[in-house]
Tab-separated table of C-alpha atoms in Angstrom:
chain	number	residue	atom	x	y	z
K	1	MET	CA	-16.818	-26.029	-1.700
K	2	GLU	CA	-14.929	-25.473	1.544
K	3	ARG	CA	-11.227	-24.653	1.267
K	4	SER	CA	-8.685	-26.448	3.419
K	5	LYS	CA	-6.160	-24.632	5.631
K	6	THR	CA	-3.366	-25.358	3.115
K	7	PHE	CA	-5.364	-24.596	-0.032
K	8	CYS	CA	-3.845	-22.346	-2.699
K	9	VAL	CA	-5.442	-21.395	-6.008
K	10	LYS	CA	-2.158	-21.477	-7.911
K	11	PRO	CA	-2.008	-25.223	-8.870
K	12	TRP	CA	-5.443	-24.794	-10.471
K	13	VAL	CA	-4.777	-21.607	-12.449
K	14	HIS	CA	-1.070	-20.828	-12.780
K	15	MET	CA	2.359	-21.906	-13.993
K	16	ALA	CA	5.594	-20.025	-13.335
K	17	THR	CA	9.002	-20.401	-14.962
K	18	TYR	CA	12.622	-19.748	-14.195
K	19	THR	CA	14.887	-18.370	-16.897
K	20	THR	CA	16.396	-21.880	-17.118
K	21	GLY	CA	13.091	-23.408	-18.219
K	22	GLU	CA	12.221	-24.892	-14.838
K	23	ALA	CA	8.467	-24.682	-14.299
K	24	LEU	CA	6.903	-24.179	-10.879
K	25	MET	CA	3.461	-23.785	-9.362
K	26	CYS	CA	4.280	-20.153	-8.509
K	27	CYS	CA	7.204	-17.741	-8.247
K	28	VAL	CA	7.927	-18.579	-4.602
K	29	ALA	CA	7.671	-22.374	-4.889
K	30	ARG	CA	10.807	-24.151	-3.712
K	31	GLU	CA	10.687	-27.142	-6.066
K	32	PRO	CA	10.269	-27.324	-9.852
K	33	ALA	CA	7.455	-29.301	-11.407
K	34	GLY	CA	9.316	-29.889	-14.673
K	35	ASN	CA	11.339	-28.133	-17.354
K	36	LEU	CA	10.128	-26.476	-20.551
K	37	ASN	CA	13.357	-27.375	-22.332
K	38	THR	CA	12.279	-31.027	-22.339
K	39	GLN	CA	8.555	-31.063	-21.499
K	40	THR	CA	5.407	-29.390	-22.768
K	41	ILE	CA	3.063	-27.162	-20.785
K	42	ASP	CA	0.460	-29.940	-20.793
K	43	GLU	CA	2.934	-32.531	-19.498
K	44	ILE	CA	4.007	-30.310	-16.619
K	45	TRP	CA	0.489	-29.087	-15.838
K	46	ASN	CA	-0.659	-32.615	-15.024
K	47	SER	CA	2.683	-33.950	-13.857
K	48	ASP	CA	2.958	-35.939	-10.637
K	49	HIS	CA	4.227	-32.743	-8.955
K	50	TYR	CA	1.086	-30.725	-9.766
K	51	LYS	CA	-1.296	-33.630	-9.191
K	52	GLN	CA	0.113	-34.497	-5.781
K	53	ALA	CA	0.103	-30.838	-4.723
K	54	ARG	CA	-3.574	-30.493	-5.656
K	55	LEU	CA	-4.531	-33.618	-3.742
K	56	ARG	CA	-2.534	-32.684	-0.649
K	57	MET	CA	-4.078	-29.212	-0.592
K	58	LEU	CA	-7.582	-30.630	-0.901
K	59	GLN	CA	-6.754	-32.895	2.058
K	60	GLY	CA	-5.434	-29.992	4.133
K	61	LYS	CA	-1.879	-31.326	4.059
K	62	LYS	CA	1.233	-29.213	3.554
K	63	VAL	CA	3.166	-29.253	0.287
K	64	SER	CA	6.958	-29.152	0.551
K	65	ALA	CA	7.254	-26.750	-2.410
K	66	CYS	CA	5.169	-24.204	-0.492
K	67	GLN	CA	7.446	-23.815	2.537
K	68	LYS	CA	8.150	-20.123	1.912
K	69	CYS	CA	4.482	-19.297	2.379
K	70	TYR	CA	4.265	-21.414	5.521
K	71	ASP	CA	7.339	-19.589	6.871
K	72	GLU	CA	5.732	-16.207	6.216
K	73	GLU	CA	2.465	-17.262	7.825
K	74	PHE	CA	4.371	-18.554	10.868
K	75	GLY	CA	6.150	-15.184	10.923
K	76	GLY	CA	2.856	-13.330	11.260
K	77	ILE	CA	2.442	-11.963	7.759
K	78	LYS	CA	-0.030	-12.629	4.977
K	79	SER	CA	1.801	-14.954	2.621
K	80	HIS	CA	1.707	-15.059	-1.154
K	81	ARG	CA	-0.738	-17.969	-0.804
K	82	VAL	CA	-3.152	-16.025	1.406
K	83	ILE	CA	-3.073	-12.914	-0.777
K	84	GLN	CA	-3.467	-14.828	-4.035
K	85	ASN	CA	-6.404	-16.840	-2.679
K	86	TYR	CA	-8.131	-13.602	-1.751
K	87	LEU	CA	-7.473	-11.873	-5.071
K	88	TRP	CA	-8.379	-14.804	-7.314
K	89	GLU	CA	-11.518	-15.780	-5.413
K	90	GLU	CA	-12.731	-12.792	-3.427
K	91	GLN	CA	-11.573	-9.374	-4.575
K	92	ARG	CA	-11.366	-8.471	-8.239
K	93	SER	CA	-8.567	-5.948	-8.710
K	94	ASP	CA	-7.132	-4.034	-11.626
K	95	ASN	CA	-3.715	-5.589	-11.322
K	96	GLU	CA	-4.247	-9.304	-10.584
K	97	GLY	CA	-5.974	-12.345	-12.013
K	98	HIS	CA	-9.463	-13.149	-10.738
K	99	VAL	CA	-12.032	-15.856	-11.436
K	100	GLY	CA	-14.319	-15.815	-8.402
K	101	LYS	CA	-15.447	-18.600	-6.087
K	102	ASP	CA	-17.925	-20.181	-8.498
K	103	HIS	CA	-15.285	-20.610	-11.183
K	104	MET	CA	-12.815	-22.025	-8.649
K	105	ASP	CA	-15.491	-24.475	-7.497
K	106	MET	CA	-15.857	-25.526	-11.112
K	107	LEU	CA	-12.089	-26.073	-11.433
K	108	LEU	CA	-12.093	-28.128	-8.252
K	109	SER	CA	-14.928	-30.241	-9.632
K	110	LEU	CA	-12.789	-30.900	-12.721
K	111	THR	CA	-9.997	-32.319	-10.555
K	112	ARG	CA	-9.887	-36.091	-10.855
K	113	GLU	CA	-9.163	-38.531	-8.047
K	114	ASP	CA	-5.500	-38.720	-9.070
K	115	GLY	CA	-5.125	-34.897	-9.102
K	116	THR	CA	-5.357	-34.471	-12.887
K	117	LEU	CA	-7.081	-31.218	-13.816
K	118	ASP	CA	-9.257	-31.207	-16.923
K	119	ALA	CA	-8.684	-27.506	-17.562
K	120	SER	CA	-5.692	-25.539	-18.839
K	121	PRO	CA	-3.712	-22.868	-16.951
K	122	ILE	CA	-5.089	-19.345	-17.284
K	123	SER	CA	-2.115	-17.513	-15.786
K	124	PHE	CA	1.631	-17.664	-16.511
K	125	ASP	CA	4.767	-16.163	-15.025
K	126	PHE	CA	7.453	-16.057	-17.742
K	127	ARG	CA	11.073	-15.239	-16.902
K	128	LEU	CA	12.202	-14.541	-20.463
K	129	GLY	CA	15.974	-14.535	-20.038
K	130	ASN	CA	18.750	-13.579	-17.635
K	131	THR	CA	20.011	-10.533	-19.565
K	132	CYS	CA	20.184	-7.739	-17.007
K	133	ASN	CA	22.062	-4.510	-16.372
K	134	LEU	CA	22.208	-4.943	-12.591
K	135	GLN	CA	24.014	-7.174	-10.110
K	136	CYS	CA	21.694	-7.124	-7.089
K	137	VAL	CA	23.198	-8.461	-3.863
K	138	MET	CA	20.497	-11.150	-3.433
K	139	CYS	CA	20.509	-12.322	-7.037
K	140	GLY	CA	22.484	-14.930	-8.994
K	141	PRO	CA	23.636	-15.937	-12.500
K	142	LYS	CA	20.414	-17.538	-13.703
K	143	ASP	CA	18.525	-14.287	-13.062
K	144	SER	CA	21.227	-11.792	-14.065
K	145	SER	CA	23.879	-11.989	-16.759
K	146	LYS	CA	25.871	-9.441	-14.735
K	147	TRP	CA	26.265	-12.103	-12.067
K	148	VAL	CA	28.106	-14.681	-14.180
K	149	THR	CA	31.591	-13.180	-13.812
K	150	PHE	CA	30.763	-11.871	-10.341
K	151	ALA	CA	29.909	-15.388	-9.129
K	152	LYS	CA	33.328	-16.583	-10.266
K	153	GLN	CA	34.983	-13.696	-8.421
K	154	LEU	CA	33.090	-14.742	-5.292
K	155	GLY	CA	34.529	-18.218	-5.642
K	156	GLN	CA	31.285	-19.928	-6.633
K	157	ASP	CA	31.585	-23.101	-8.693
K	158	MET	CA	30.531	-22.200	-12.252
K	159	SER	CA	32.012	-25.295	-13.930
K	160	ASN	CA	28.524	-26.595	-14.762
K	161	TRP	CA	27.222	-23.253	-16.056
K	162	ASP	CA	25.139	-24.095	-19.123
K	163	THR	CA	23.672	-21.293	-21.241
K	164	SER	CA	21.658	-23.784	-23.307
K	165	LYS	CA	19.151	-23.915	-20.435
K	166	PHE	CA	17.841	-20.530	-21.593
K	167	ASN	CA	16.986	-21.858	-25.066
K	168	TRP	CA	13.334	-22.670	-24.367
K	169	VAL	CA	12.489	-18.979	-24.804
K	170	GLU	CA	13.857	-19.036	-28.376
K	171	ASN	CA	11.866	-22.143	-29.339
K	172	GLU	CA	9.260	-20.740	-31.711
K	173	LYS	CA	7.202	-23.931	-31.539
K	174	PHE	CA	6.809	-23.465	-27.789
K	175	TRP	CA	5.023	-20.170	-28.364
K	176	THR	CA	3.013	-21.062	-31.484
K	177	GLU	CA	2.025	-24.629	-30.597
K	178	GLN	CA	1.836	-24.581	-26.795
K	179	PHE	CA	1.210	-21.055	-25.513
K	180	LEU	CA	-0.740	-19.175	-28.187
K	181	PRO	CA	-3.577	-21.766	-28.327
K	182	LEU	CA	-4.216	-21.082	-24.621
K	183	LEU	CA	-4.678	-17.317	-25.105
K	184	PRO	CA	-8.501	-17.317	-25.386
K	185	ASN	CA	-8.743	-18.334	-21.715
K	186	ILE	CA	-5.663	-16.597	-20.275
K	187	ASN	CA	-6.403	-13.556	-18.121
K	188	HIS	CA	-3.120	-12.839	-16.364
K	189	LEU	CA	0.597	-12.837	-17.198
K	190	ILE	CA	3.663	-11.985	-15.167
K	191	LEU	CA	6.746	-10.969	-17.145
K	192	ALA	CA	10.233	-10.682	-15.719
K	193	GLY	CA	13.821	-11.630	-16.487
K	194	GLY	CA	16.580	-10.605	-16.113
K	195	GLU	CA	15.339	-7.157	-16.938
K	196	PRO	CA	12.284	-7.512	-19.217
K	197	MET	CA	12.765	-4.087	-20.848
K	198	TYR	CA	16.112	-5.365	-22.166
K	199	LEU	CA	14.799	-8.616	-23.645
K	200	LYS	CA	13.929	-8.887	-27.351
K	201	GLN	CA	11.746	-11.902	-26.646
K	202	HIS	CA	9.599	-9.696	-24.410
K	203	THR	CA	8.640	-7.383	-27.269
K	204	LYS	CA	8.086	-10.347	-29.592
K	205	LEU	CA	5.734	-11.948	-27.065
K	206	LEU	CA	3.682	-8.759	-26.727
K	207	GLU	CA	3.413	-8.549	-30.508
K	208	LYS	CA	2.257	-12.171	-30.753
K	209	ILE	CA	-0.460	-11.601	-28.166
K	210	VAL	CA	-1.656	-8.352	-29.769
K	211	ASP	CA	-1.713	-9.980	-33.219
K	212	SER	CA	-3.811	-12.839	-31.803
K	213	GLY	CA	-6.584	-10.418	-30.871
K	214	HIS	CA	-6.638	-11.524	-27.216
K	215	ALA	CA	-4.686	-8.704	-25.561
K	216	ASN	CA	-7.817	-6.861	-24.425
K	217	HIS	CA	-8.729	-9.468	-21.800
K	218	ILE	CA	-5.208	-9.990	-20.433
K	219	LYS	CA	-3.575	-8.178	-17.518
K	220	ILE	CA	0.220	-8.149	-17.318
K	221	ARG	CA	2.286	-7.706	-14.197
K	222	TYR	CA	5.907	-6.681	-14.737
K	223	HIS	CA	8.928	-6.905	-12.492
K	224	SER	CA	11.382	-4.265	-13.683
K	225	ASN	CA	14.326	-2.587	-11.959
K	226	ALA	CA	13.166	0.898	-13.072
K	227	THR	CA	16.493	1.847	-14.624
K	228	ILE	CA	15.159	1.681	-18.182
K	229	ILE	CA	12.275	3.775	-19.481
K	230	PRO	CA	10.096	1.542	-21.697
K	231	SER	CA	10.397	2.269	-25.412
K	232	ASN	CA	7.663	3.953	-27.435
K	233	ARG	CA	7.035	0.600	-29.141
K	234	ILE	CA	6.316	-1.080	-25.801
K	235	PHE	CA	3.988	1.750	-24.765
K	236	GLU	CA	2.080	1.319	-28.036
K	237	LEU	CA	1.681	-2.419	-27.412
K	238	TRP	CA	0.619	-1.863	-23.811
K	239	LYS	CA	-2.360	0.184	-24.991
K	240	GLU	CA	-3.919	-3.022	-26.357
K	241	PHE	CA	-3.966	-4.863	-23.011
K	242	GLU	CA	-6.626	-4.712	-20.332
K	243	TYR	CA	-4.171	-3.525	-17.707
K	244	ILE	CA	-0.414	-3.163	-17.163
K	245	ASP	CA	0.685	-3.586	-13.545
K	246	LEU	CA	4.162	-2.076	-13.684
K	247	CYS	CA	6.002	-3.244	-10.564
K	248	LEU	CA	9.246	-1.361	-10.080
K	249	SER	CA	11.746	-3.130	-7.834
K	250	ILE	CA	13.256	-0.449	-5.612
K	251	ASP	CA	14.540	-1.556	-2.215
K	252	CYS	CA	15.742	1.675	-0.645
K	253	TYR	CA	16.591	5.253	-1.611
K	254	GLU	CA	19.557	7.044	-3.198
K	255	GLU	CA	22.978	5.390	-2.732
K	256	LYS	CA	21.473	2.725	-0.461
K	257	ASN	CA	19.396	1.329	-3.321
K	258	SER	CA	22.415	1.606	-5.617
K	259	TYR	CA	24.376	-0.605	-3.233
K	260	ILE	CA	21.659	-3.276	-3.003
K	261	ARG	CA	20.794	-3.114	-6.711
K	262	TYR	CA	24.294	-2.393	-7.955
K	263	PRO	CA	25.245	-0.518	-10.103
K	264	ASP	CA	22.015	1.367	-10.747
K	265	HIS	CA	22.034	5.088	-11.480
K	266	TRP	CA	19.655	6.553	-8.948
K	267	ASN	CA	18.791	9.589	-11.047
K	268	ASP	CA	17.617	7.276	-13.850
K	269	ILE	CA	15.261	5.533	-11.424
K	270	VAL	CA	13.830	8.842	-10.224
K	271	ASP	CA	13.330	9.906	-13.861
K	272	THR	CA	11.500	6.653	-14.588
K	273	LEU	CA	9.257	7.059	-11.559
K	274	HIS	CA	8.213	10.571	-12.499
K	275	MET	CA	7.715	9.580	-16.139
K	276	VAL	CA	5.409	6.630	-15.363
K	277	ASP	CA	3.568	8.829	-12.865
K	278	THR	CA	1.860	10.326	-15.921
K	279	ALA	CA	1.347	7.027	-17.784
K	280	PRO	CA	-1.926	6.236	-19.610
K	281	LYS	CA	-4.946	5.053	-17.625
K	282	ASN	CA	-4.439	1.314	-18.179
K	283	ILE	CA	-0.879	1.428	-16.784
K	284	GLY	CA	-0.569	1.276	-13.009
K	285	PRO	CA	2.997	1.832	-11.743
K	286	ARG	CA	3.803	0.683	-8.221
K	287	ILE	CA	6.894	0.008	-6.170
K	288	ASN	CA	7.890	-3.422	-4.926
K	289	CYS	CA	10.422	-3.614	-2.121
K	290	THR	CA	12.225	-6.798	-1.134
K	291	ILE	CA	12.997	-6.665	2.573
K	292	ASN	CA	16.386	-8.076	3.503
K	293	ALA	CA	19.076	-7.902	6.160
K	294	ILE	CA	20.456	-4.656	4.693
K	295	ASN	CA	17.415	-2.462	4.084
K	296	MET	CA	15.272	-3.582	7.048
K	297	PHE	CA	16.892	-0.977	9.316
K	298	TYR	CA	16.167	1.818	6.829
K	299	MET	CA	12.530	1.112	5.930
K	300	PRO	CA	11.072	4.095	7.851
K	301	GLU	CA	13.479	6.496	6.090
K	302	TYR	CA	12.692	4.888	2.747
K	303	ILE	CA	8.960	5.375	3.316
K	304	GLU	CA	9.592	8.999	4.255
K	305	TRP	CA	11.481	9.518	0.981
K	306	LEU	CA	8.664	7.952	-1.053
K	307	GLN	CA	6.027	10.106	0.556
K	308	SER	CA	8.116	13.224	-0.048
K	309	GLN	CA	7.890	12.637	-3.803
K	310	LYS	CA	4.130	13.353	-3.851
K	311	PHE	CA	3.445	10.838	-6.613
K	312	LYS	CA	-0.002	11.098	-8.179
K	313	LYS	CA	-0.108	7.609	-9.665
K	314	VAL	CA	2.871	5.542	-8.470
K	315	SER	CA	1.717	3.179	-5.688
K	316	GLN	CA	-1.548	5.037	-5.243
K	317	GLY	CA	-5.014	3.647	-4.514
K	318	GLU	CA	-6.656	2.269	-1.381
K	319	ILE	CA	-4.250	-0.655	-1.012
K	320	PHE	CA	-0.989	1.285	-1.283
K	321	LYS	CA	-1.652	4.981	-0.569
K	322	GLY	CA	1.883	5.871	-1.591
K	323	LEU	CA	3.659	2.944	0.061
K	324	PRO	CA	5.422	-0.006	-1.588
K	325	PHE	CA	4.285	-3.609	-1.585
K	326	VAL	CA	6.889	-5.619	0.301
K	327	GLY	CA	8.199	-9.133	-0.163
K	328	TYR	CA	11.002	-10.935	1.597
K	329	VAL	CA	14.421	-12.393	0.866
K	330	HIS	CA	14.267	-15.979	2.135
K	331	GLY	CA	17.550	-17.017	0.556
K	332	PRO	CA	20.448	-16.714	0.589
K	333	THR	CA	19.841	-17.116	4.319
K	334	HIS	CA	22.536	-14.636	5.358
K	335	LEU	CA	20.521	-11.883	3.612
K	336	ASN	CA	17.270	-12.870	5.322
K	337	CYS	CA	16.375	-10.241	7.947
K	338	LYS	CA	15.935	-13.123	10.433
K	339	ALA	CA	19.723	-13.562	10.289
K	340	LEU	CA	20.375	-10.243	12.032
K	341	PRO	CA	21.698	-10.492	15.617
K	342	GLU	CA	19.094	-10.158	18.365
K	343	LYS	CA	20.438	-6.822	19.638
K	344	ILE	CA	20.031	-5.278	16.183
K	345	LYS	CA	16.579	-6.816	15.790
K	346	THR	CA	15.522	-5.170	19.052
K	347	ILE	CA	16.691	-1.754	17.849
K	348	ILE	CA	14.887	-2.223	14.510
K	349	ALA	CA	11.703	-3.406	16.253
K	350	ASP	CA	11.649	-0.295	18.451
K	351	LYS	CA	12.276	1.862	15.396
K	352	PHE	CA	9.370	0.204	13.561
K	353	ASP	CA	7.072	0.729	16.561
K	354	ASP	CA	7.885	4.439	16.736
K	355	TRP	CA	7.382	4.801	12.986
K	356	TYR	CA	4.064	2.934	12.961
K	357	LYS	CA	2.680	4.977	15.880
K	358	GLY	CA	3.024	8.070	13.733
K	359	TYR	CA	0.075	6.992	11.576
K	360	ASP	CA	-3.458	7.556	12.848
K	361	GLU	CA	-4.942	5.817	9.810
K	362	LYS	CA	-3.965	2.213	9.010
K	363	TRP	CA	-4.175	0.460	5.632
K	364	PHE	CA	-2.960	-2.694	3.865
K	365	SER	CA	0.518	-1.647	2.706
K	366	LEU	CA	1.277	0.148	5.959
K	367	ASP	CA	0.312	-2.895	8.023
K	368	ARG	CA	2.185	-5.246	5.689
K	369	ILE	CA	5.391	-3.219	6.083
K	370	TYR	CA	4.937	-3.110	9.850
K	371	SER	CA	4.378	-6.881	9.954
K	372	ALA	CA	7.955	-7.272	8.678
K	373	LYS	CA	8.929	-6.708	12.298
K	374	GLU	CA	7.082	-9.861	13.371
K	375	PHE	CA	8.566	-11.816	10.484
K	376	MET	CA	12.076	-10.712	11.491
K	377	LEU	CA	11.490	-11.662	15.141
K	378	SER	CA	9.748	-14.964	14.428
K	379	GLU	CA	12.929	-16.990	14.019
K	380	ASP	CA	16.585	-16.728	15.003
K	381	LYS	CA	18.890	-17.301	12.050
K	382	SER	CA	21.719	-15.214	13.485
K	383	LYS	CA	24.161	-18.105	13.135
K	384	HIS	CA	24.404	-16.936	9.510
K	385	HIS	CA	25.418	-13.379	10.451
K	386	ASP	CA	29.144	-14.053	10.158
K	387	GLU	CA	28.448	-15.250	6.626
K	388	PHE	CA	26.648	-11.949	6.001
K	389	LYS	CA	29.704	-9.969	7.111
K	390	LYS	CA	32.012	-12.126	5.009
K	391	TYR	CA	29.789	-11.602	1.973
K	392	ILE	CA	29.671	-7.821	2.450
K	393	ASN	CA	33.454	-7.685	2.703
K	394	GLN	CA	33.768	-9.741	-0.490
K	395	ILE	CA	31.445	-7.592	-2.563
K	396	ASP	CA	33.055	-4.370	-1.290
K	397	ARG	CA	36.455	-5.699	-2.309
K	398	ILE	CA	35.272	-6.784	-5.773
K	399	ARG	CA	33.030	-3.825	-6.543
K	400	GLY	CA	34.982	-1.091	-4.827
K	401	THR	CA	31.953	-0.162	-2.695
K	402	ASP	CA	32.001	0.662	1.021
K	403	PHE	CA	29.187	-0.698	3.188
K	404	THR	CA	30.269	1.396	6.177
K	405	LYS	CA	29.900	4.656	4.233
K	406	THR	CA	26.614	3.739	2.563
K	407	PHE	CA	24.958	2.285	5.680
K	408	PRO	CA	26.851	3.993	8.539
K	409	GLU	CA	24.168	3.507	11.215
K	410	LEU	CA	23.759	-0.222	10.512
K	411	ALA	CA	27.500	-0.704	10.128
K	412	ALA	CA	28.078	0.894	13.546
K	413	LEU	CA	25.662	-1.594	15.114
K	414	ILE	CA	27.369	-4.483	13.356
K	415	ARG	CA	30.767	-2.944	14.319
K	416	TYR	CA	32.787	-3.576	11.232
C-alpha cells in the first residue's frame, strides 16, 4: 500500500504520555489525544484525535499535532516522522521498534472508514513521574520536580499547579488491567521522567514485565541525564530484555553542560559514561544532544571532546561512529536556535562548514548534526532574542551562575 506524503507509522503502533497523564501520538506531538487519569488506553487509542489523524494521513493531509515534524522537514532535516517510518518499516535496528512493510499494510487494512483501528498499540512511551535531580534550562515543572520552586522564582503562574495529575502512574489497575494484557504484542517501550533512575515506579514496571515472561521480546529506550549510575537491581532486570537502548542526555561538555543541565556534576557524568562503556552486550549506551540557542555555537568543540574519549561502546556503530544523535528545542521559542540573531547565525554557519569539511567520510550522525545549520537558518525567530537575554539574566541571578564566564565566546557575540 502506497504511503502518503504526510504518513507516519506512530498512530498505528504507538502511544506516548506526559508525566501529567496526557496521552499523545508520539513524544513530539503538539496536542494530547486524551488523559490516562480519566480515560483508558483503549478509549484514547480510538479517540476522535487518533482516528482523525489516521484518516488525514491516509489522505495525504497535514495533522496539526505533527507541526514539529513539518517544521524540521521544512528546515532541511530528517524529522522524527521520517526516521520512525524508516525504522519501523524498512530497517530493523537493535534499538528501535520494527514491524516491516507487510505488517504495516496489515494494520492499514484494519483501519476502518472512520479511522478506528482494530489492533492494539505495540509501543509505549511512559513518562513515569517528574521527580528529577536537575533543573535544565529548557525544562519545566511537569518534567522536573526541581523546576517547581524555580518556576515561581521566575515569576511563572503556579496557582493552578496540581500534583494529582501525576497519580495515574500509581494506579495499580492501570498497569494490571490495561497495560499488562497488551504485553504479548508489545515490542518497544520508551521510559523517561523526570529522571527514570530515580523513580520507584520504573523499577516496579520492569519487575512486572519480567514476571510476565514477556521481557525477552521487548526493547526499551531510556532517556536519562547520566548523573546516576543504574543500580545493580536495574542491571539484573535489564538482562531479561531483548535490548536496552540507554540514551544519555548530554548537551555539551564540562561546565557548559552543567549550565544547560543545572546543577549536574560533570565528573559523575563522565564516570557514568565510562562505566556503561563496558555494559553487557544487550545494553547499548548512546548520547542524545538537544540542540538549542546556547549549545549550537559549541557543537564542533563538543564533538571534539566526545571523540577524545575513545569510547568503545558509547554511541558506536555505523549510524553514530562516536557522535551523538541530535534533536531540537522547539519551545520555549527563545531557546530555539532559530531565535539567534542573523549575525550570530552567520558565524555559526561558517563554523559548521569548516568543521564539516574536516571529515572525508560522511555518515548519518555527522550529516544530521551538520543539518542543524540548515534548520537554524530556515526561519528567523530573532524577535525572541531579547526574551532569551532576559531569561539568561534571570537564571543567573537566581542560580548564582554566570553565562558570560561559562560561554565567553557566545556572550561576546551577544554583547552582554
